[in-house]
mmCIF file of C-alpha atoms in Angstrom:
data_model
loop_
_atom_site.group_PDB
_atom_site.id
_atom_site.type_symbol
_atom_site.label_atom_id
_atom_site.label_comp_id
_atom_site.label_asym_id
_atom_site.label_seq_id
_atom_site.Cartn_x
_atom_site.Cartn_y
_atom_site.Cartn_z
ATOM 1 C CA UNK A 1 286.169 -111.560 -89.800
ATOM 2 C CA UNK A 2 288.221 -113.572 -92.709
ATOM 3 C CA UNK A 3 290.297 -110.958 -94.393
ATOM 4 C CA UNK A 4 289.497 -110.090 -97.975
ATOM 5 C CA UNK A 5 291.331 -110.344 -100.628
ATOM 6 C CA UNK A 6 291.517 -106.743 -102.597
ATOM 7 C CA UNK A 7 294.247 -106.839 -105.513
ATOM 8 C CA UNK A 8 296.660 -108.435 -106.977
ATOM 9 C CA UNK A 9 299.486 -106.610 -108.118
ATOM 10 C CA UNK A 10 303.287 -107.380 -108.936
ATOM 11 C CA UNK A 11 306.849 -105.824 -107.610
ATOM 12 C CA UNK A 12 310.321 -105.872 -109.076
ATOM 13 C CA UNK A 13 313.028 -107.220 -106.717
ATOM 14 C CA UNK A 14 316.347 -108.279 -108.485
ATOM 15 C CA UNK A 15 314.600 -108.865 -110.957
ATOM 16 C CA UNK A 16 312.131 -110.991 -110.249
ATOM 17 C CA UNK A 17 308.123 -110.460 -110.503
ATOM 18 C CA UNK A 18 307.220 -111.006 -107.015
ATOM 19 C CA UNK A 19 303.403 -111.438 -106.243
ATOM 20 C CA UNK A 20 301.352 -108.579 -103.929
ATOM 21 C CA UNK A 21 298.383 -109.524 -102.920
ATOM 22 C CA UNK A 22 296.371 -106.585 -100.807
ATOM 23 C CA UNK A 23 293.887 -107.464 -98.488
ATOM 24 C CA UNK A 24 291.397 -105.654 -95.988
ATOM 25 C CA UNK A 25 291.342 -106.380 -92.620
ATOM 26 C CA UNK A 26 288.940 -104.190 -90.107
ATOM 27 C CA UNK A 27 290.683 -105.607 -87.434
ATOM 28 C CA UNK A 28 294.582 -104.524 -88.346
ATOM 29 C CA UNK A 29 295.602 -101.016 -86.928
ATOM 30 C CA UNK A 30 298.420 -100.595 -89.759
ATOM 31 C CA UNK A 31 299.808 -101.700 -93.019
ATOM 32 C CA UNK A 32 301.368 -105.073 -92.695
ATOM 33 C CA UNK A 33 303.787 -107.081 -94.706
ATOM 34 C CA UNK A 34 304.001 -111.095 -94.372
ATOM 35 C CA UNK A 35 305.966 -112.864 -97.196
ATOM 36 C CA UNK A 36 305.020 -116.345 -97.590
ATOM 37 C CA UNK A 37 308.416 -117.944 -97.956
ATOM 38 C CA UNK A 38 306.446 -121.691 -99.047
ATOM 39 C CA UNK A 39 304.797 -119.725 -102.264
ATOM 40 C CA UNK A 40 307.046 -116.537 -102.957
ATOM 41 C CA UNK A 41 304.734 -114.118 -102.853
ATOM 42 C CA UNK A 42 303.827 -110.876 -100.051
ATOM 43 C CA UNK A 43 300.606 -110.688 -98.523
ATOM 44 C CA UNK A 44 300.056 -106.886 -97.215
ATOM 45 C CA UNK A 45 296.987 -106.248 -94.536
ATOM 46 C CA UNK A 46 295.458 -103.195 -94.811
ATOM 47 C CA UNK A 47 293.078 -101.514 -92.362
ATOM 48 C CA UNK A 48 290.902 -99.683 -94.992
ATOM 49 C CA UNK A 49 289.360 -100.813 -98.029
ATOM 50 C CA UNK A 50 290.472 -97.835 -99.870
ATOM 51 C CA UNK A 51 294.124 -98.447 -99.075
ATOM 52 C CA UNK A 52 295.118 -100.556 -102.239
ATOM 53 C CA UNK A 53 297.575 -97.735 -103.298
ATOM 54 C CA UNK A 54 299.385 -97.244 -100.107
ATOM 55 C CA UNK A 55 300.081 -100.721 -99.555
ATOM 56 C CA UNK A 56 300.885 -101.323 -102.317
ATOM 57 C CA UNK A 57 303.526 -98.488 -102.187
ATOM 58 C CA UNK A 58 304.152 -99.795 -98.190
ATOM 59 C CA UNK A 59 305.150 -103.003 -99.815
ATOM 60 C CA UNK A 60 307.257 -101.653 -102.122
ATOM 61 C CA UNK A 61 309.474 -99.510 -99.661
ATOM 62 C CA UNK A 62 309.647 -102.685 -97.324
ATOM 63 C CA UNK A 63 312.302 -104.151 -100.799
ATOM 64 C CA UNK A 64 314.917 -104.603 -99.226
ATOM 65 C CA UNK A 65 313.592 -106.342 -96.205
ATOM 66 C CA UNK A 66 311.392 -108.753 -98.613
ATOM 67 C CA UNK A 67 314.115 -109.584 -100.679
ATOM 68 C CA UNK A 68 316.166 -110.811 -98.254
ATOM 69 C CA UNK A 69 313.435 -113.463 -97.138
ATOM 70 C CA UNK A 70 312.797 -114.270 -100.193
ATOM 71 C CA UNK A 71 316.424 -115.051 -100.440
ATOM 72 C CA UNK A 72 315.998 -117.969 -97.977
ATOM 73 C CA UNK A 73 313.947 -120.069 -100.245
ATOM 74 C CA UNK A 74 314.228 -121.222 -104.032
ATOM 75 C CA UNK A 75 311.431 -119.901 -106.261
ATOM 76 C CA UNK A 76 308.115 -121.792 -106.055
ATOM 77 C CA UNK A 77 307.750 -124.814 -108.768
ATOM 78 C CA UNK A 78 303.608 -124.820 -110.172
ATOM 79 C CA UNK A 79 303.256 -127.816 -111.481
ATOM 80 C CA UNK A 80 302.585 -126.931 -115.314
ATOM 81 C CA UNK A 81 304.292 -129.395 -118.220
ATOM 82 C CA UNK A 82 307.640 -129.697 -117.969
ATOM 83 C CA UNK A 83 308.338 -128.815 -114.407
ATOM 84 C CA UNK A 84 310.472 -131.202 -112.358
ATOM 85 C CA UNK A 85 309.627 -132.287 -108.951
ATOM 86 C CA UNK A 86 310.176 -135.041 -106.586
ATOM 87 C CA UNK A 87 307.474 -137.837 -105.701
ATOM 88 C CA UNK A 88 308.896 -140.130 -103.043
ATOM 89 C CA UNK A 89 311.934 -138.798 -103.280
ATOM 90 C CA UNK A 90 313.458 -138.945 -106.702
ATOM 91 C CA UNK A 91 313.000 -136.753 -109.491
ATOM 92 C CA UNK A 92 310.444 -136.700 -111.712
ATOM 93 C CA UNK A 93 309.263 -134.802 -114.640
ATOM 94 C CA UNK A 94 305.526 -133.598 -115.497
ATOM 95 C CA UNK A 95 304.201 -134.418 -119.091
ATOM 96 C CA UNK A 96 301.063 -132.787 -120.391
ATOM 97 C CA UNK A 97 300.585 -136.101 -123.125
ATOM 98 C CA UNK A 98 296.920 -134.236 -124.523
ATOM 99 C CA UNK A 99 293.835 -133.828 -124.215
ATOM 100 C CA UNK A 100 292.465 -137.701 -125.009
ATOM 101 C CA UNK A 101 294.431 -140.246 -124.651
ATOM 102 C CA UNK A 102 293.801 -144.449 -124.834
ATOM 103 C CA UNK A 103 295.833 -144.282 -121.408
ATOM 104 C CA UNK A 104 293.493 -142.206 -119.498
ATOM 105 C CA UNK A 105 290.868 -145.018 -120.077
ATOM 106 C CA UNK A 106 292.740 -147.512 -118.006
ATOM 107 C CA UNK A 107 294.842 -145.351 -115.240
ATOM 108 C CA UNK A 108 293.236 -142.774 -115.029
ATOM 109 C CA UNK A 109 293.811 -138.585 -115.801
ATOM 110 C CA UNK A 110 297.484 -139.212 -114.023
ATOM 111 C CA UNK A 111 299.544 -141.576 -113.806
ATOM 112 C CA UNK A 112 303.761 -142.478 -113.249
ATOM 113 C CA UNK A 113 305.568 -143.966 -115.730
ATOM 114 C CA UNK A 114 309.418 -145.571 -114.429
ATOM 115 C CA UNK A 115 312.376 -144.526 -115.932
ATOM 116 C CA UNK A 116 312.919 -147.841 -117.361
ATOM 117 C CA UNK A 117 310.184 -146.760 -119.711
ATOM 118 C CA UNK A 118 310.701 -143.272 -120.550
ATOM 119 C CA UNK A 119 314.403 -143.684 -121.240
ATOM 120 C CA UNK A 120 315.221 -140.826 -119.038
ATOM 121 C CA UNK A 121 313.522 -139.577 -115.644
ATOM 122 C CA UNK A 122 310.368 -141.154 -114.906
ATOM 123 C CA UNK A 123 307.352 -139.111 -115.578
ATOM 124 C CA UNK A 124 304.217 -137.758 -114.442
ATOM 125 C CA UNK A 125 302.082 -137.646 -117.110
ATOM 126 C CA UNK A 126 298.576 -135.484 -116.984
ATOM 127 C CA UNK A 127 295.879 -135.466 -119.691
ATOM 128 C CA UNK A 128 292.510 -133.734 -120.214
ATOM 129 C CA UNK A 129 292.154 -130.447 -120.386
ATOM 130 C CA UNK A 130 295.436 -128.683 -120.693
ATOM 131 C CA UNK A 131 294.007 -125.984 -118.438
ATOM 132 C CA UNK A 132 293.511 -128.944 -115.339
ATOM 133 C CA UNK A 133 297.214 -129.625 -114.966
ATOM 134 C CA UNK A 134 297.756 -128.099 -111.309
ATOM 135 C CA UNK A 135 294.540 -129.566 -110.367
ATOM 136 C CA UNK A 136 294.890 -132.734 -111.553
ATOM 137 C CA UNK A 137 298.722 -133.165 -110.480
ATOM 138 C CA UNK A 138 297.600 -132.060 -107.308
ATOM 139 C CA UNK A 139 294.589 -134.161 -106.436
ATOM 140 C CA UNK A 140 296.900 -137.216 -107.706
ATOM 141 C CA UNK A 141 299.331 -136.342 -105.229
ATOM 142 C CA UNK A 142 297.531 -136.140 -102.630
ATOM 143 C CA UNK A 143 295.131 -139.296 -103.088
ATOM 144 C CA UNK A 144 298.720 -141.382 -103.111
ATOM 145 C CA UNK A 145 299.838 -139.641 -99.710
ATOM 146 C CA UNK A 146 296.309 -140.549 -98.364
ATOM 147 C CA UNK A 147 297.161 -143.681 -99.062
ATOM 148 C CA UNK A 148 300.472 -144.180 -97.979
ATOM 149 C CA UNK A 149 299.986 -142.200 -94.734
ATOM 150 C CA UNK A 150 296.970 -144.280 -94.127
ATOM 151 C CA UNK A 151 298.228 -147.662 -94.466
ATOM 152 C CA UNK A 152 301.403 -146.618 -92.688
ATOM 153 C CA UNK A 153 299.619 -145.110 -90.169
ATOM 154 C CA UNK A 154 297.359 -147.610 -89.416
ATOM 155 C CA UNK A 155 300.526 -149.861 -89.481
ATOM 156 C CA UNK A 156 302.599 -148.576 -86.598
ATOM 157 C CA UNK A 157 298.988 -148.066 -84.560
ATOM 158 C CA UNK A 158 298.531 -151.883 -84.434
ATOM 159 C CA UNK A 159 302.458 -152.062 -83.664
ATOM 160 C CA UNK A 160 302.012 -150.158 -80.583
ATOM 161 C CA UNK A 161 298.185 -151.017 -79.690
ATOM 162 C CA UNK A 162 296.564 -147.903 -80.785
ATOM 163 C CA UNK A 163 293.497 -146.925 -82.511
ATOM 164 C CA UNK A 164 293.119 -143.587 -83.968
ATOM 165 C CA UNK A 165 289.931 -141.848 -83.992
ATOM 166 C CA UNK A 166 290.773 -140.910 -87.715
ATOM 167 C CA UNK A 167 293.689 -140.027 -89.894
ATOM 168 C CA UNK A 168 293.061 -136.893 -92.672
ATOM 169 C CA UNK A 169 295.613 -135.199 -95.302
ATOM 170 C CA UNK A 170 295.817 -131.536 -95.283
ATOM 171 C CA UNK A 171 298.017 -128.370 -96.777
ATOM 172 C CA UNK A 172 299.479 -127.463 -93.547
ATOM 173 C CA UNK A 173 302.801 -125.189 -93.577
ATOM 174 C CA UNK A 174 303.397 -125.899 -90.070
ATOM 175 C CA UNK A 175 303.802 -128.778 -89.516
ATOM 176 C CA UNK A 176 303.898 -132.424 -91.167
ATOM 177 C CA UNK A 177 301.860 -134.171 -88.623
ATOM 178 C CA UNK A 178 299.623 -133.677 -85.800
ATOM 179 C CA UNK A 179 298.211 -135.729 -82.903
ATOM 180 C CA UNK A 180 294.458 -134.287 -81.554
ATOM 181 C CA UNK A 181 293.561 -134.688 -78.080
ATOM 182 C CA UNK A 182 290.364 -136.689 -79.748
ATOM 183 C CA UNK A 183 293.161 -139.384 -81.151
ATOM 184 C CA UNK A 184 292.631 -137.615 -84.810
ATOM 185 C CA UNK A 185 295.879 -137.934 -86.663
ATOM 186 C CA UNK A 186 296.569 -135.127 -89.761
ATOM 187 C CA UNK A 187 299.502 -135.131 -92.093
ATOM 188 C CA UNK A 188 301.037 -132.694 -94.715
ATOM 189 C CA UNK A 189 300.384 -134.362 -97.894
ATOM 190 C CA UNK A 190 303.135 -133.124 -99.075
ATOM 191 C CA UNK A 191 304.808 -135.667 -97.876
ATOM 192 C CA UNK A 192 304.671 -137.694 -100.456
ATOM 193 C CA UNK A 193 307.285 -135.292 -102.269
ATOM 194 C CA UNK A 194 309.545 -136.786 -99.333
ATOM 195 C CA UNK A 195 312.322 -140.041 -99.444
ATOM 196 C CA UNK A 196 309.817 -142.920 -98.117
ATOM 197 C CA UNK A 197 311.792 -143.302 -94.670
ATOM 198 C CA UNK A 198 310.961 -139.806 -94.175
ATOM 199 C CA UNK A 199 307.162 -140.184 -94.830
ATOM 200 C CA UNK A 200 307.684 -143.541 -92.505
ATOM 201 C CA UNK A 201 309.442 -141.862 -89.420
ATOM 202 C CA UNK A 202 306.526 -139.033 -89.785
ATOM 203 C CA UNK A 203 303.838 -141.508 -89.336
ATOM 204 C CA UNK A 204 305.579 -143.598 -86.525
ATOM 205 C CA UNK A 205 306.443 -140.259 -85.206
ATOM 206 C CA UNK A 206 302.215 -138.944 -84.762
ATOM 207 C CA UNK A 207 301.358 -142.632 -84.057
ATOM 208 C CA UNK A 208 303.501 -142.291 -80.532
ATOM 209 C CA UNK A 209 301.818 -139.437 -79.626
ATOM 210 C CA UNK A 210 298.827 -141.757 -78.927
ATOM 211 C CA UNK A 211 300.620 -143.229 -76.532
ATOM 212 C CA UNK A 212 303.061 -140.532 -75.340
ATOM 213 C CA UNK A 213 301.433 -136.646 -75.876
ATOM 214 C CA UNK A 214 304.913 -135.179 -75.113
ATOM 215 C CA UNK A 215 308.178 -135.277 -76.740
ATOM 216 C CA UNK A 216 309.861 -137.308 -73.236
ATOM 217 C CA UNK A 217 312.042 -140.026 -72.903
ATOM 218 C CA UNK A 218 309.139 -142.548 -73.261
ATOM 219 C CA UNK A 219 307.735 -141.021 -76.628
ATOM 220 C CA UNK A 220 311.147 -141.555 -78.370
ATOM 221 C CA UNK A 221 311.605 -144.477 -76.930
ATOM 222 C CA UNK A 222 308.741 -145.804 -78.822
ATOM 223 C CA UNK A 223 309.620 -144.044 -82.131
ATOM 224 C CA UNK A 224 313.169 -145.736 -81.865
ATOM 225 C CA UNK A 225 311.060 -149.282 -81.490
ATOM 226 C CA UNK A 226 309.532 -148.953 -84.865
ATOM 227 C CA UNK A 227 312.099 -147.434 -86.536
ATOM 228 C CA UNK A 228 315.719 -147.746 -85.113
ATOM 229 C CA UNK A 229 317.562 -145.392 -86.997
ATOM 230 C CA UNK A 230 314.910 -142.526 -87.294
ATOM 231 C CA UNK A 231 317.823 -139.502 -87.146
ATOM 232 C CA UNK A 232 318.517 -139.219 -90.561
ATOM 233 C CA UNK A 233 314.953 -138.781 -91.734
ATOM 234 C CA UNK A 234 314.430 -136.217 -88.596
ATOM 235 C CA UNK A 235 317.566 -134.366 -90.444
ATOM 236 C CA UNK A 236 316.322 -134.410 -93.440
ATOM 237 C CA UNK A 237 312.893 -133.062 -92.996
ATOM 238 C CA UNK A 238 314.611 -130.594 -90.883
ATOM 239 C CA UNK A 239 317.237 -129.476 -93.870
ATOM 240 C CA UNK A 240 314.891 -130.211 -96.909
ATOM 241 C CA UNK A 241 310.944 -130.213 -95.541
ATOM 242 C CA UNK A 242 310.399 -126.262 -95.923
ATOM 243 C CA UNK A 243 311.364 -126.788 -99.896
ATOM 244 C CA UNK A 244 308.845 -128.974 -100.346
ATOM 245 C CA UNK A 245 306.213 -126.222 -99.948
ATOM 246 C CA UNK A 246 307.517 -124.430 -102.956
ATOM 247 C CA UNK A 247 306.459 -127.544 -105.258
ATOM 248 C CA UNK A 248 302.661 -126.716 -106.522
ATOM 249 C CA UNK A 249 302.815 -123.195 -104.941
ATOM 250 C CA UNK A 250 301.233 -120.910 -108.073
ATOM 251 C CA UNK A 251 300.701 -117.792 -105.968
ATOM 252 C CA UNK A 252 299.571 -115.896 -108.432
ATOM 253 C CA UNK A 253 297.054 -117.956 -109.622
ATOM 254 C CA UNK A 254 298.538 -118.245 -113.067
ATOM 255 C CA UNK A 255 298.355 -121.873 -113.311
ATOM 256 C CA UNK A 256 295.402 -122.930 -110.731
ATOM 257 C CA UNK A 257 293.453 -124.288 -113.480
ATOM 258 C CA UNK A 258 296.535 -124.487 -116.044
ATOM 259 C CA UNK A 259 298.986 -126.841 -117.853
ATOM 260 C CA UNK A 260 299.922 -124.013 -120.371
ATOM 261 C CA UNK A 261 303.692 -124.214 -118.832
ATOM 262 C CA UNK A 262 305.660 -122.049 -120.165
ATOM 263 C CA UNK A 263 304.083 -118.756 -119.504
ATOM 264 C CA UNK A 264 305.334 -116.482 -116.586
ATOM 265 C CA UNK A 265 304.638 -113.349 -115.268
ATOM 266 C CA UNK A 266 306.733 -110.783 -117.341
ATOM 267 C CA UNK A 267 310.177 -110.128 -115.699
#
């Protein structure tokens, strides 16, 4: 049975307005506590529906412990106007430019504009609705990821005589690629957020696995034939890959359907 969702509640910790969401689980024999380090907020399982207050009160006794998770990650980044966050790599800022715009006609509801242009950091500008921001940022970012990790994808299968049953983009927090038994390759879309040769060594990295379904001698062997000098992007996604989950995390909900940036829970 798929745990419920029960209430959503806030806690102070150095303060900061940290998400609680309760949920009921028949299955659980006692309170738990799981922070989500990607999204900066605490899930607690309870066992009975009528539990809300003592979790909630669990969670807040477990401070301490939650803080000092919390403390391993920067706070998440919703992407709202204004916020800055990195596509392929580099900096970038999102601009909420209204609600109709001539522009919209001929790119689309989002679209990149260079630095060249803006005079400054290059921009991600949204339009529509001002409430669609998240959503739209989102759904741009991960139709250009499906893209790239397709046609790079696709690219290192024909360099190493592979087919792949199919390739998908997902949210995973796990991982940033996968190989199936079945030959279906899934990637993070978040890796789009990622320097290119990261993104690149990713793909060359699930591709092998259709050849090689280990990590041996062999399988890096062939990842070291399509791309030579595939260390530093291992180090980096190592070093800098859990921070990407914090970009577009909105745990709260506040801004899943909203570009009205500036507001925050109260602190």
């Amino acid at each position: 049975m798929k745990p419920a969702s029960l209430h959503l509640d806030y806690i102070q910790i150095d303060g900061r307005a940290v998400p609680v969401t309760v949920r009921h689980n028949p299955r659980a024999k006692r309170m738990i506590v799981r922070v989500d380090l990607a999204a900066g907020s605490v899930q607690v399982t309870a066992p009975s529906r009528r539990s809300v207050d003592k979790a909630l009160l669990f969670a807040r006794e477990q401070r301490d412990w939650i803080a000092e998770r919390l403390d391993r990650v920067p706070p998440p980044v919703p992407f709202r106007n204004g916020a800055h966050i990195p596509y392929r790599g580099k900096e970038h800022v999102i601009r909420y430019v209204g609600a109709r715009r001539e522009d919209a006609l001929e790119r689309g509801p989002v679209w990149r504009v260079r630095s060249i242009d803006t005079g400054g950091l290059p921009e991600i500008r949204v339009t529509g609705h001002p409430d669609f921001v998240q959503r739209r940022v989102t759904d741009w970012l991960k139709g250009k990821a499906r893209d790239e990790l397709n046609e790079r994808a696709l690219f290192y299968a024909a360099q190493f005589d592979v087919r792949p049953s199919r390739i998908t983009v997902r949210d995973t927090t796990t991982r940033w690629g996968s190989c199936s038994p079945s030959r279906a390759l899934s990637f993070s879309w978040r890796l789009i957020l990622a320097p290119s040769h990261v993104l690149d060594y990713v793909a060359a990295h699930e591709v092998a696995h259709l050849r090689h379904m280990n990590h041996g001698p062999r399988f890096w062997a062939l990842v070291e034939e399509a791309i030579p000098n595939y260390e530093p992007a291992k180090r980096w996604l190592e070093l800098n890959g859990p921070g990407l989950h914090r970009f577009g995390a909105d745990p709260a909900g506040i801004f899943a359907g909203g570009a009205r940036g500036n507001h925050h829970p109260a602190r």
